[in-house]
mmCIF file of C-alpha atoms in Angstrom:
data_model
loop_
_atom_site.group_PDB
_atom_site.id
_atom_site.type_symbol
_atom_site.label_atom_id
_atom_site.label_comp_id
_atom_site.label_asym_id
_atom_site.label_seq_id
_atom_site.Cartn_x
_atom_site.Cartn_y
_atom_site.Cartn_z
ATOM 1 C CA MET J 1 0.000 0.000 0.000
ATOM 2 C CA LYS J 2 1.382 3.390 -0.996
ATOM 3 C CA LEU J 3 -0.274 5.819 1.420
ATOM 4 C CA SER J 4 -1.874 5.858 4.858
ATOM 5 C CA ILE J 5 -4.006 8.929 5.477
ATOM 6 C CA VAL J 6 -4.007 9.207 9.261
ATOM 7 C CA ILE J 7 -6.873 11.083 10.901
ATOM 8 C CA CYS J 8 -6.918 11.552 14.668
ATOM 9 C CA VAL J 9 -10.384 12.654 15.736
ATOM 10 C CA CYS J 10 -11.705 13.874 19.081
ATOM 11 C CA ASN J 11 -15.246 15.270 19.200
ATOM 12 C CA THR J 12 -15.033 16.908 15.770
ATOM 13 C CA SER J 13 -18.460 17.957 14.532
ATOM 14 C CA ARG J 14 -19.952 15.308 12.279
ATOM 15 C CA PRO J 15 -20.515 17.718 9.312
ATOM 16 C CA TYR J 16 -16.844 18.791 9.370
ATOM 17 C CA PHE J 17 -15.645 15.189 9.620
ATOM 18 C CA ARG J 18 -17.975 14.101 6.816
ATOM 19 C CA GLU J 19 -16.642 16.904 4.568
ATOM 20 C CA CYS J 20 -13.109 15.745 5.360
ATOM 21 C CA LEU J 21 -13.874 12.139 4.375
ATOM 22 C CA GLU J 22 -15.826 13.164 1.261
ATOM 23 C CA ALA J 23 -12.830 15.183 0.049
ATOM 24 C CA ILE J 24 -10.490 12.195 0.413
ATOM 25 C CA ARG J 25 -12.868 9.685 -1.164
ATOM 26 C CA GLY J 26 -13.713 12.092 -3.997
ATOM 27 C CA SER J 27 -10.084 12.591 -4.992
ATOM 28 C CA THR J 28 -7.861 11.204 -7.751
ATOM 29 C CA LEU J 29 -6.399 8.543 -5.452
ATOM 30 C CA SER J 30 -6.939 4.953 -6.494
ATOM 31 C CA PHE J 31 -8.625 2.781 -3.848
ATOM 32 C CA SER J 32 -5.798 0.252 -4.109
ATOM 33 C CA ASP J 33 -3.177 2.920 -3.343
ATOM 34 C CA TYR J 34 -4.285 4.094 0.091
ATOM 35 C CA GLU J 35 -6.078 3.536 3.368
ATOM 36 C CA ILE J 36 -7.845 5.927 5.723
ATOM 37 C CA LEU J 37 -6.752 5.133 9.279
ATOM 38 C CA VAL J 38 -8.835 6.866 11.948
ATOM 39 C CA VAL J 39 -7.730 6.909 15.583
ATOM 40 C CA ASP J 40 -10.599 8.151 17.758
ATOM 41 C CA ASP J 41 -8.957 9.775 20.777
ATOM 42 C CA GLY J 42 -11.796 9.174 23.265
ATOM 43 C CA SER J 43 -14.571 11.048 21.434
ATOM 44 C CA GLU J 44 -18.029 11.382 22.911
ATOM 45 C CA VAL J 45 -19.385 11.892 19.382
ATOM 46 C CA ASP J 46 -20.524 8.694 17.629
ATOM 47 C CA TYR J 47 -18.882 8.121 14.225
ATOM 48 C CA SER J 48 -19.724 4.419 13.908
ATOM 49 C CA ASP J 49 -21.852 4.911 10.771
ATOM 50 C CA PHE J 50 -18.876 6.489 8.962
ATOM 51 C CA VAL J 51 -16.779 3.309 9.237
ATOM 52 C CA ASP J 52 -18.554 1.250 6.572
ATOM 53 C CA GLN J 53 -19.709 4.247 4.544
ATOM 54 C CA TYR J 54 -16.168 5.504 3.939
ATOM 55 C CA LYS J 55 -14.303 2.186 4.349
ATOM 56 C CA LEU J 56 -12.263 3.347 7.339
ATOM 57 C CA ARG J 57 -9.798 1.478 9.512
ATOM 58 C CA TYR J 58 -11.176 2.729 12.812
ATOM 59 C CA VAL J 59 -9.585 2.360 16.252
ATOM 60 C CA LYS J 60 -10.956 3.962 19.417
ATOM 61 C CA THR J 61 -8.683 4.684 22.375
ATOM 62 C CA GLU J 62 -8.921 6.494 25.682
ATOM 63 C CA ASN J 63 -8.227 10.226 25.502
ATOM 64 C CA ARG J 64 -4.455 10.749 25.626
ATOM 65 C CA GLY J 65 -3.992 13.803 23.404
ATOM 66 C CA ILE J 66 -3.177 14.365 19.739
ATOM 67 C CA LEU J 67 0.551 13.570 19.968
ATOM 68 C CA ALA J 68 -0.055 10.194 21.624
ATOM 69 C CA ALA J 69 -2.828 9.432 19.104
ATOM 70 C CA ARG J 70 -0.568 10.186 16.151
ATOM 71 C CA MET J 71 2.292 8.156 17.567
ATOM 72 C CA TYR J 72 -0.051 5.213 18.110
ATOM 73 C CA ALA J 73 -1.497 5.576 14.597
ATOM 74 C CA LEU J 74 1.974 5.417 13.054
ATOM 75 C CA LYS J 75 2.528 1.987 14.544
ATOM 76 C CA LEU J 76 -0.712 0.767 12.924
ATOM 77 C CA ALA J 77 -0.290 2.407 9.512
ATOM 78 C CA GLU J 78 0.523 0.143 6.561
ATOM 79 C CA GLY J 79 1.352 2.702 3.853
ATOM 80 C CA ASP J 80 4.824 3.415 2.497
ATOM 81 C CA TYR J 81 4.008 7.101 3.019
ATOM 82 C CA ILE J 82 1.980 8.867 5.700
ATOM 83 C CA HIS J 83 -0.233 11.934 5.538
ATOM 84 C CA PHE J 84 -1.603 13.443 8.761
ATOM 85 C CA TYR J 85 -5.044 14.865 7.961
ATOM 86 C CA ASP J 86 -6.978 16.919 10.541
ATOM 87 C CA SER J 87 -10.573 15.757 10.967
ATOM 88 C CA ASP J 88 -12.096 19.232 10.473
ATOM 89 C CA ASP J 89 -10.210 20.070 7.255
ATOM 90 C CA CYS J 90 -10.587 19.155 3.569
ATOM 91 C CA SER J 91 -8.570 19.248 0.344
ATOM 92 C CA SER J 92 -8.871 19.800 -3.409
ATOM 93 C CA PHE J 93 -9.510 16.936 -5.802
ATOM 94 C CA ASN J 94 -5.943 16.247 -6.992
ATOM 95 C CA TYR J 95 -3.944 16.730 -3.799
ATOM 96 C CA HIS J 96 -2.435 13.394 -2.755
ATOM 97 C CA ALA J 97 -1.858 11.480 -5.997
ATOM 98 C CA PRO J 98 0.720 13.928 -7.457
ATOM 99 C CA MET J 99 2.588 13.982 -4.132
ATOM 100 C CA LEU J 100 2.947 10.199 -4.223
ATOM 101 C CA LEU J 101 4.136 10.307 -7.815
ATOM 102 C CA LYS J 102 6.676 13.022 -6.974
ATOM 103 C CA ALA J 103 7.942 11.092 -3.951
ATOM 104 C CA GLU J 104 8.444 7.893 -5.941
ATOM 105 C CA ARG J 105 10.102 9.572 -8.917
ATOM 106 C CA GLU J 106 12.499 11.662 -6.835
ATOM 107 C CA GLY J 107 13.150 9.204 -4.006
ATOM 108 C CA ALA J 108 11.895 11.853 -1.558
ATOM 109 C CA ASP J 109 11.329 11.277 2.147
ATOM 110 C CA ILE J 110 9.141 14.395 2.466
ATOM 111 C CA VAL J 111 6.961 16.107 -0.153
ATOM 112 C CA ILE J 112 5.365 19.485 0.608
ATOM 113 C CA ASN J 113 2.258 20.734 -1.208
ATOM 114 C CA ASP J 114 0.331 24.014 -1.081
ATOM 115 C CA TRP J 115 -2.400 24.888 1.384
ATOM 116 C CA ALA J 116 -4.899 27.620 2.160
ATOM 117 C CA PHE J 117 -7.091 28.823 4.999
ATOM 118 C CA LEU J 118 -10.783 27.943 4.984
ATOM 119 C CA SER J 119 -13.191 30.172 6.899
ATOM 120 C CA GLU J 120 -16.943 30.670 6.802
ATOM 121 C CA ARG J 121 -16.430 33.648 4.501
ATOM 122 C CA ALA J 122 -13.590 32.664 2.187
ATOM 123 C CA LYS J 123 -10.838 30.323 1.059
ATOM 124 C CA TYR J 124 -7.620 32.292 0.967
ATOM 125 C CA VAL J 125 -3.858 32.023 0.717
ATOM 126 C CA CYS J 126 -1.527 34.133 2.844
ATOM 127 C CA THR J 127 1.029 34.648 0.113
ATOM 128 C CA ARG J 128 4.035 34.731 2.459
ATOM 129 C CA ASP J 129 2.920 31.890 4.680
ATOM 130 C CA THR J 130 0.862 29.106 3.137
ATOM 131 C CA THR J 131 2.431 28.598 -0.271
ATOM 132 C CA ILE J 132 6.135 28.061 -0.893
ATOM 133 C CA LYS J 133 7.003 29.897 -4.086
ATOM 134 C CA GLY J 134 9.181 28.054 -6.553
ATOM 135 C CA ASP J 135 10.560 24.564 -6.252
ATOM 136 C CA LEU J 136 12.403 23.032 -3.308
ATOM 137 C CA SER J 137 15.065 20.357 -3.612
ATOM 138 C CA TYR J 138 17.210 19.589 -0.554
ATOM 139 C CA SER J 139 19.316 16.598 0.412
ATOM 140 C CA GLY J 140 21.262 15.425 3.454
ATOM 141 C CA ASP J 141 21.947 17.951 6.216
ATOM 142 C CA ASP J 142 20.373 20.731 4.127
ATOM 143 C CA VAL J 143 16.907 19.260 4.827
ATOM 144 C CA LEU J 144 16.954 20.193 8.525
ATOM 145 C CA LYS J 145 18.589 23.521 7.672
ATOM 146 C CA ALA J 146 15.634 24.307 5.378
ATOM 147 C CA PHE J 147 13.180 23.526 8.188
ATOM 148 C CA ALA J 148 14.949 25.801 10.681
ATOM 149 C CA SER J 149 15.718 28.624 8.262
ATOM 150 C CA GLN J 150 12.248 30.185 8.527
ATOM 151 C CA CYS J 151 12.642 30.689 12.299
ATOM 152 C CA GLY J 152 9.004 29.714 12.866
ATOM 153 C CA ARG J 153 7.544 32.305 10.485
ATOM 154 C CA GLU J 154 6.319 30.117 7.607
ATOM 155 C CA HIS J 155 3.763 27.516 8.635
ATOM 156 C CA ALA J 156 4.353 25.602 5.389
ATOM 157 C CA TYR J 157 7.541 24.174 6.908
ATOM 158 C CA PHE J 158 6.352 23.135 10.364
ATOM 159 C CA VAL J 159 2.678 22.127 10.079
ATOM 160 C CA LEU J 160 2.092 18.423 9.440
ATOM 161 C CA TRP J 161 -0.907 18.330 7.150
ATOM 162 C CA ASN J 162 0.618 19.808 3.947
ATOM 163 C CA LYS J 163 3.154 16.984 3.610
ATOM 164 C CA ILE J 164 3.524 13.281 2.997
ATOM 165 C CA PHE J 165 6.338 11.540 4.862
ATOM 166 C CA LYS J 166 8.073 8.253 4.227
ATOM 167 C CA ARG J 167 6.877 5.955 7.002
ATOM 168 C CA GLU J 168 10.386 4.877 8.044
ATOM 169 C CA VAL J 169 11.422 8.509 8.556
ATOM 170 C CA LEU J 170 8.442 9.150 10.844
ATOM 171 C CA LEU J 171 9.093 5.981 12.829
ATOM 172 C CA LYS J 172 12.655 7.168 13.483
ATOM 173 C CA ALA J 173 11.291 10.569 14.495
ATOM 174 C CA ILE J 174 8.762 9.031 16.884
ATOM 175 C CA LYS J 175 11.466 6.868 18.452
ATOM 176 C CA GLU J 176 13.482 10.002 19.247
ATOM 177 C CA ILE J 177 10.400 11.793 20.607
ATOM 178 C CA GLU J 178 9.561 8.871 22.873
ATOM 179 C CA ALA J 179 13.064 9.130 24.362
ATOM 180 C CA LEU J 180 12.521 12.778 25.355
ATOM 181 C CA ASP J 181 11.603 13.848 28.880
ATOM 182 C CA LEU J 182 8.789 16.222 27.992
ATOM 183 C CA THR J 183 6.426 17.812 30.515
ATOM 184 C CA MET J 184 3.866 18.771 27.896
ATOM 185 C CA CYS J 185 2.071 15.502 27.166
ATOM 186 C CA PRO J 186 -0.731 15.515 26.133
ATOM 187 C CA VAL J 187 0.186 18.202 23.594
ATOM 188 C CA HIS J 188 -2.399 20.468 22.020
ATOM 189 C CA TYR J 189 -0.228 23.172 20.495
ATOM 190 C CA SER J 190 3.281 22.403 19.223
ATOM 191 C CA GLU J 191 3.215 18.721 18.295
ATOM 192 C CA ASP J 192 3.342 19.568 14.568
ATOM 193 C CA ALA J 193 6.635 21.417 14.984
ATOM 194 C CA LEU J 194 8.028 18.669 17.225
ATOM 195 C CA ILE J 195 7.252 15.821 14.821
ATOM 196 C CA ASN J 196 8.414 17.840 11.819
ATOM 197 C CA PHE J 197 11.756 18.696 13.425
ATOM 198 C CA PHE J 198 12.670 15.064 14.002
ATOM 199 C CA ALA J 199 11.242 13.983 10.627
ATOM 200 C CA PHE J 200 13.307 16.624 8.802
ATOM 201 C CA LYS J 201 16.324 15.613 10.888
ATOM 202 C CA ASN J 202 16.008 11.993 9.714
ATOM 203 C CA ALA J 203 14.996 12.753 6.111
ATOM 204 C CA ARG J 204 17.606 12.579 3.367
ATOM 205 C CA ARG J 205 15.545 14.151 0.544
ATOM 206 C CA LEU J 206 12.964 16.973 0.551
ATOM 207 C CA VAL J 207 11.005 18.303 -2.443
ATOM 208 C CA ASN J 208 7.770 20.206 -3.006
ATOM 209 C CA ILE J 209 4.962 20.367 -5.551
ATOM 210 C CA HIS J 210 2.137 22.748 -6.499
ATOM 211 C CA THR J 211 -0.922 20.725 -7.499
ATOM 212 C CA GLY J 212 -3.735 21.836 -5.237
ATOM 213 C CA TYR J 213 -4.692 22.910 -1.762
ATOM 214 C CA TYR J 214 -5.131 21.429 1.667
ATOM 215 C CA PHE J 215 -7.762 23.603 3.352
ATOM 216 C CA TYR J 216 -7.037 24.379 6.993
ATOM 217 C CA ARG J 217 -10.347 25.331 8.587
ATOM 218 C CA ILE J 218 -10.575 28.334 10.905
ATOM 219 C CA HIS J 219 -13.281 27.954 13.565
ATOM 220 C CA PRO J 220 -13.868 28.853 17.250
ATOM 221 C CA ARG J 221 -13.172 25.372 18.675
ATOM 222 C CA GLN J 222 -9.613 25.075 17.334
ATOM 223 C CA SER J 223 -7.117 23.836 19.904
ATOM 224 C CA VAL J 224 -4.688 26.663 19.077
ATOM 225 C CA ASN J 225 -7.117 29.349 20.271
ATOM 226 C CA VAL J 226 -6.211 31.031 23.570
ATOM 227 C CA SER J 227 -9.529 30.692 25.422
ATOM 228 C CA SER J 228 -8.344 30.795 29.051
ATOM 229 C CA LYS J 229 -5.376 31.564 31.276
ATOM 230 C CA ASP J 230 -4.703 27.848 31.750
ATOM 231 C CA LYS J 231 -4.725 27.390 27.966
ATOM 232 C CA LEU J 232 -2.112 30.114 27.538
ATOM 233 C CA ILE J 233 0.100 28.568 30.234
ATOM 234 C CA SER J 234 -0.266 25.181 28.549
ATOM 235 C CA GLN J 235 0.730 26.656 25.187
ATOM 236 C CA VAL J 236 3.794 28.364 26.660
ATOM 237 C CA THR J 237 4.870 25.119 28.355
ATOM 238 C CA SER J 238 4.284 23.099 25.193
ATOM 239 C CA MET J 239 6.131 25.505 22.901
ATOM 240 C CA THR J 240 9.145 25.996 25.166
ATOM 241 C CA ASP J 241 9.489 22.260 25.713
ATOM 242 C CA THR J 242 9.391 21.742 21.949
ATOM 243 C CA LEU J 243 11.939 24.471 21.201
ATOM 244 C CA GLY J 244 14.203 23.122 23.957
ATOM 245 C CA ALA J 245 13.953 19.620 22.478
ATOM 246 C CA MET J 246 14.958 21.017 19.086
ATOM 247 C CA MET J 247 17.975 22.907 20.437
ATOM 248 C CA ASN J 248 19.221 19.851 22.324
ATOM 249 C CA ASN J 249 18.792 17.345 19.488
ATOM 250 C CA ILE J 250 20.310 18.912 16.386
ATOM 251 C CA GLY J 251 22.952 16.208 16.414
ATOM 252 C CA ASP J 252 26.077 16.419 14.268
ATOM 253 C CA ASN J 253 24.441 18.301 11.380
ATOM 254 C CA VAL J 254 27.078 20.357 9.556
ATOM 255 C CA HIS J 255 24.819 23.422 9.891
ATOM 256 C CA LYS J 256 24.417 22.954 13.647
ATOM 257 C CA GLU J 257 25.309 26.531 14.693
ATOM 258 C CA TYR J 258 23.042 28.063 12.041
ATOM 259 C CA ILE J 259 20.135 25.787 13.005
ATOM 260 C CA TYR J 260 20.586 26.568 16.701
ATOM 261 C CA ASP J 261 20.543 30.309 15.967
ATOM 262 C CA CYS J 262 17.343 29.953 13.908
ATOM 263 C CA ILE J 263 15.589 28.047 16.694
ATOM 264 C CA GLN J 264 16.695 30.711 19.166
ATOM 265 C CA ARG J 265 15.076 33.369 16.967
ATOM 266 C CA TRP J 266 11.968 31.181 16.818
ATOM 267 C CA ASN J 267 12.033 31.176 20.630
ATOM 268 C CA GLU J 268 12.136 34.998 20.649
ATOM 269 C CA LEU J 269 9.265 35.169 18.147
ATOM 270 C CA MET J 270 7.060 32.946 20.324
ATOM 271 C CA ALA J 271 7.980 34.896 23.476
ATOM 272 C CA ARG J 272 6.718 38.080 21.797
ATOM 273 C CA SER J 273 3.591 36.315 20.565
ATOM 274 C CA HIS J 274 2.620 34.859 23.948
ATOM 275 C CA TYR J 275 3.454 38.112 25.733
ATOM 276 C CA SER J 276 1.090 39.939 23.362
ATOM 277 C CA TYR J 277 -1.620 37.345 24.034
ATOM 278 C CA ALA J 278 -1.181 37.772 27.781
ATOM 279 C CA LYS J 279 -1.475 41.556 27.543
ATOM 280 C CA ALA J 280 -4.471 41.440 25.178
ATOM 281 C CA LYS J 281 -6.320 38.947 27.406
ATOM 282 C CA LYS J 282 -5.214 40.781 30.574
ATOM 283 C CA TYR J 283 -3.532 37.639 31.929
ATOM 284 C CA LEU J 284 -0.812 39.789 33.457
ATOM 285 C CA ASP J 285 0.093 37.285 36.164
ATOM 286 C CA VAL J 286 1.192 34.861 33.402
ATOM 287 C CA ILE J 287 3.898 37.263 32.163
ATOM 288 C CA PRO J 288 6.555 36.204 34.737
ATOM 289 C CA TYR J 289 6.013 32.579 33.661
ATOM 290 C CA ILE J 290 6.467 33.558 30.002
ATOM 291 C CA LYS J 291 9.763 35.306 30.850
ATOM 292 C CA GLU J 292 10.990 32.322 32.819
ATOM 293 C CA ARG J 293 10.055 29.672 30.267
ATOM 294 C CA TYR J 294 11.435 31.524 27.238
ATOM 295 C CA GLY J 295 14.505 32.711 29.127
ATOM 296 C CA VAL J 296 13.928 36.322 28.127
ATOM 297 C CA GLU J 297 14.952 39.087 30.540
ATOM 298 C CA LYS J 298 12.829 41.805 28.938
ATOM 299 C CA LEU J 299 9.650 41.023 27.022
ATOM 300 C CA ARG J 300 8.239 43.121 24.213
ATOM 301 C CA GLY J 301 5.131 42.780 22.101
ATOM 302 C CA SER J 302 4.827 41.395 18.592
ATOM 303 C CA THR J 303 6.279 43.541 15.827
ATOM 304 C CA PHE J 304 4.779 44.343 12.426
ATOM 305 C CA LYS J 305 7.305 41.974 10.879
ATOM 306 C CA ASP J 306 6.034 39.131 13.080
ATOM 307 C CA GLY J 307 2.578 39.404 11.543
ATOM 308 C CA SER J 308 3.583 40.466 8.038
ATOM 309 C CA ALA J 309 3.073 36.939 6.711
ATOM 310 C CA TYR J 310 -0.669 37.344 7.266
ATOM 311 C CA THR J 311 -1.310 40.826 5.844
ATOM 312 C CA LYS J 312 -1.188 40.039 2.135
ATOM 313 C CA ASN J 313 -3.750 37.494 1.009
ATOM 314 C CA ARG J 314 -4.962 35.983 -2.232
ATOM 315 C CA ILE J 315 -8.624 34.982 -2.244
ATOM 316 C CA LEU J 316 -9.542 31.756 -4.003
ATOM 317 C CA ALA J 317 -12.671 31.484 -6.100
ATOM 318 C CA GLU J 318 -16.005 31.612 -4.285
ATOM 319 C CA ASN J 319 -17.101 28.794 -6.631
ATOM 320 C CA PHE J 320 -13.945 26.740 -5.976
ATOM 321 C CA ALA J 321 -15.985 23.617 -5.132
ATOM 322 C CA GLU J 322 -17.805 23.846 -8.475
ATOM 323 C CA ILE J 323 -14.497 24.221 -10.341
ATOM 324 C CA ASP J 324 -12.999 21.265 -8.476
ATOM 325 C CA SER J 325 -16.010 19.072 -9.300
ATOM 326 C CA ALA J 326 -15.714 19.954 -12.987
ATOM 327 C CA LEU J 327 -11.998 19.110 -12.968
ATOM 328 C CA MET J 328 -12.759 15.788 -11.288
ATOM 329 C CA ARG J 329 -15.308 14.941 -14.019
ATOM 330 C CA LEU J 330 -12.649 15.744 -16.605
ATOM 331 C CA PHE J 331 -10.183 13.479 -14.808
ATOM 332 C CA LYS J 332 -12.652 10.574 -14.905
ATOM 333 C CA MET J 333 -13.220 10.837 -18.669
ATOM 334 C CA SER J 334 -11.549 8.365 -21.024
ATOM 335 C CA ASP J 335 -8.117 9.077 -22.519
ATOM 336 C CA THR J 336 -9.527 9.844 -25.971
ATOM 337 C CA PRO J 337 -9.138 13.448 -27.248
ATOM 338 C CA THR J 338 -11.340 15.761 -25.174
ATOM 339 C CA ASP J 339 -12.256 19.329 -26.079
ATOM 340 C CA VAL J 340 -12.440 21.556 -23.015
ATOM 341 C CA CYS J 341 -13.091 25.243 -22.523
ATOM 342 C CA TYR J 342 -11.367 26.746 -19.486
ATOM 343 C CA ASP J 343 -9.685 29.937 -18.312
ATOM 344 C CA LYS J 344 -6.002 29.571 -19.220
ATOM 345 C CA THR J 345 -5.089 32.532 -17.024
ATOM 346 C CA ASP J 346 -6.291 30.784 -13.845
ATOM 347 C CA ASP J 347 -3.182 29.154 -12.332
ATOM 348 C CA TYR J 348 -5.062 26.441 -10.456
ATOM 349 C CA ILE J 349 -7.240 25.347 -13.389
ATOM 350 C CA ARG J 350 -4.387 25.497 -15.905
ATOM 351 C CA SER J 351 -1.953 23.531 -13.710
ATOM 352 C CA SER J 352 -4.637 20.901 -12.978
ATOM 353 C CA VAL J 353 -5.285 20.370 -16.692
ATOM 354 C CA GLU J 354 -1.556 20.284 -17.470
ATOM 355 C CA HIS J 355 -1.001 17.722 -14.716
ATOM 356 C CA MET J 356 -3.705 15.471 -16.170
ATOM 357 C CA CYS J 357 -2.036 15.659 -19.580
ATOM 358 C CA GLU J 358 1.492 15.066 -18.306
ATOM 359 C CA HIS J 359 0.980 12.523 -15.537
ATOM 360 C CA GLN J 360 -2.433 10.938 -16.059
ATOM 361 C CA GLY J 361 -2.058 10.539 -19.831
ATOM 362 C CA LYS J 362 -5.042 12.719 -20.705
ATOM 363 C CA ILE J 363 -5.345 14.202 -24.210
ATOM 364 C CA ILE J 364 -7.052 17.554 -23.716
ATOM 365 C CA ALA J 365 -7.532 20.210 -26.395
ATOM 366 C CA TRP J 366 -8.714 23.732 -25.610
ATOM 367 C CA SER J 367 -11.770 24.867 -27.565
ATOM 368 C CA ARG J 368 -14.010 27.891 -27.098
ATOM 369 C CA ASP J 369 -17.000 25.871 -28.325
ATOM 370 C CA ALA J 370 -16.308 22.722 -26.283
ATOM 371 C CA LYS J 371 -19.164 20.943 -24.546
ATOM 372 C CA ASN J 372 -16.948 20.332 -21.534
ATOM 373 C CA VAL J 373 -16.580 23.624 -19.673
ATOM 374 C CA ILE J 374 -14.592 24.353 -16.522
ATOM 375 C CA PRO J 375 -16.365 27.292 -14.809
ATOM 376 C CA GLU J 376 -14.472 30.557 -14.530
ATOM 377 C CA ALA J 377 -13.412 31.636 -11.058
ATOM 378 C CA LYS J 378 -15.890 34.039 -9.481
ATOM 379 C CA ILE J 379 -14.970 36.532 -6.784
ATOM 380 C CA SER J 380 -17.383 39.371 -6.027
ATOM 381 C CA PHE J 381 -16.225 42.995 -5.867
ATOM 382 C CA LYS J 382 -17.335 43.162 -2.224
ATOM 383 C CA THR J 383 -15.137 40.176 -1.338
ATOM 384 C CA LYS J 384 -12.155 41.600 -3.223
ATOM 385 C CA PHE J 385 -12.564 44.949 -1.458
ATOM 386 C CA LEU J 386 -12.959 43.562 2.061
ATOM 387 C CA HIS J 387 -9.985 41.237 1.678
ATOM 388 C CA ASN J 388 -7.645 43.719 -0.001
ATOM 389 C CA HIS J 389 -4.457 44.058 2.064
ATOM 390 C CA ILE J 390 -4.185 47.787 1.244
ATOM 391 C CA VAL J 391 -7.696 48.394 2.583
ATOM 392 C CA TYR J 392 -6.827 46.345 5.669
ATOM 393 C CA SER J 393 -3.561 48.213 6.320
ATOM 394 C CA ALA J 394 -5.240 51.593 5.816
ATOM 395 C CA GLY J 395 -8.000 50.648 8.257
ATOM 396 C CA MET J 396 -5.453 49.650 10.884
ATOM 397 C CA ILE J 397 -3.806 53.077 10.539
ATOM 398 C CA LEU J 398 -6.896 55.282 10.282
ATOM 399 C CA PHE J 399 -9.091 53.763 12.986
ATOM 400 C CA LYS J 400 -8.384 53.543 16.697
ATOM 401 C CA LYS J 401 -7.803 50.335 18.616
ATOM 402 C CA GLY J 402 -11.069 48.956 19.921
ATOM 403 C CA SER J 403 -13.146 50.513 17.142
ATOM 404 C CA LYS J 404 -15.837 48.442 15.440
ATOM 405 C CA ILE J 405 -14.264 48.948 12.024
ATOM 406 C CA ARG J 406 -10.880 47.604 13.175
ATOM 407 C CA ALA J 407 -12.620 44.624 14.792
ATOM 408 C CA PHE J 408 -14.543 44.012 11.552
ATOM 409 C CA LEU J 409 -11.396 44.164 9.401
ATOM 410 C CA LYS J 410 -9.596 41.722 11.683
ATOM 411 C CA LYS J 411 -12.465 39.247 11.342
ATOM 412 C CA ARG J 412 -12.974 39.739 7.600
ATOM 413 C CA PHE J 413 -12.007 36.141 6.916
#
């Protein structure tokens, strides 16, 4: 079996989980190539009817936290490659299959693909955060250097769900994690960075690809949200333990000093972030703990540069689901010549068609009068205006803190 899609679920709403499973089952993956392995981490929600409907390998355990659930799932997985898929997210139709092909052709241990945020109002890409521009190709010690080089600023490097990993690399990573003396288990905040660090450390080949989107859903019940003082303390403990584990386990990498310096700057970034959270939430008695854990004598708030990755956004089509469905129908057609009308200027549609021609053996000819039509991307003027980064920046400058307009702009997604 080529791929195990590992989903650890704990009380995810049934509609979100169903959308997640529908996206996987409605993709270009062949049934013989993959399995969906679900580890239910002590949910109170009943998902039993999903097991047969979506042909899941389903295991229920007592609640031990997401890190323990993922580590347990790895020992059960049968695929040559692993993808960690969050139970409240979804993906575009041609996400996994090209990653597998790329991994096999290039002998890669890790393949990174593009991703985007999914909110109630929009699907959008933070152009400096969610999509790695250009092509990556790293080998040997340069793989871990690439991971550390972003100093925690680009999520594309340290989240789990935009990558497939060779199973052997993850098993080595988990073995190293199990040997750590961590105070943070169960983890709800930094386990992605922790697993990625040790996976990148053990990987010998890293590449990326641009063939679609994993959609990371933004919603109020996310575990990363700071909803209480105890939650903030837990996040600080988790993050500092993770960063400490990284600093102490670089090994004999030839870039050791550079990597250590990058992790130290990541530590400073997170100290500023958590200090700003504490001030905003008025959890002032947590500030001494933040100073102690991050080893910072004088704390300061987040800078503009810290948040610059999120200011410039590219909105995806409001009819993205319709476009994806049309592309999937095209994928399922026979290999005989097919006339298709589509917008050649749309990067996502064009690259999807080109990938079908190059890797799936499709013969597709563009024709204005074709019966097969891929819908054009639609984005309303109102949406473009509200999500324009210039409008956002101007609003932050012109309107006072606490104003309704500033609050609206911050929640525009």
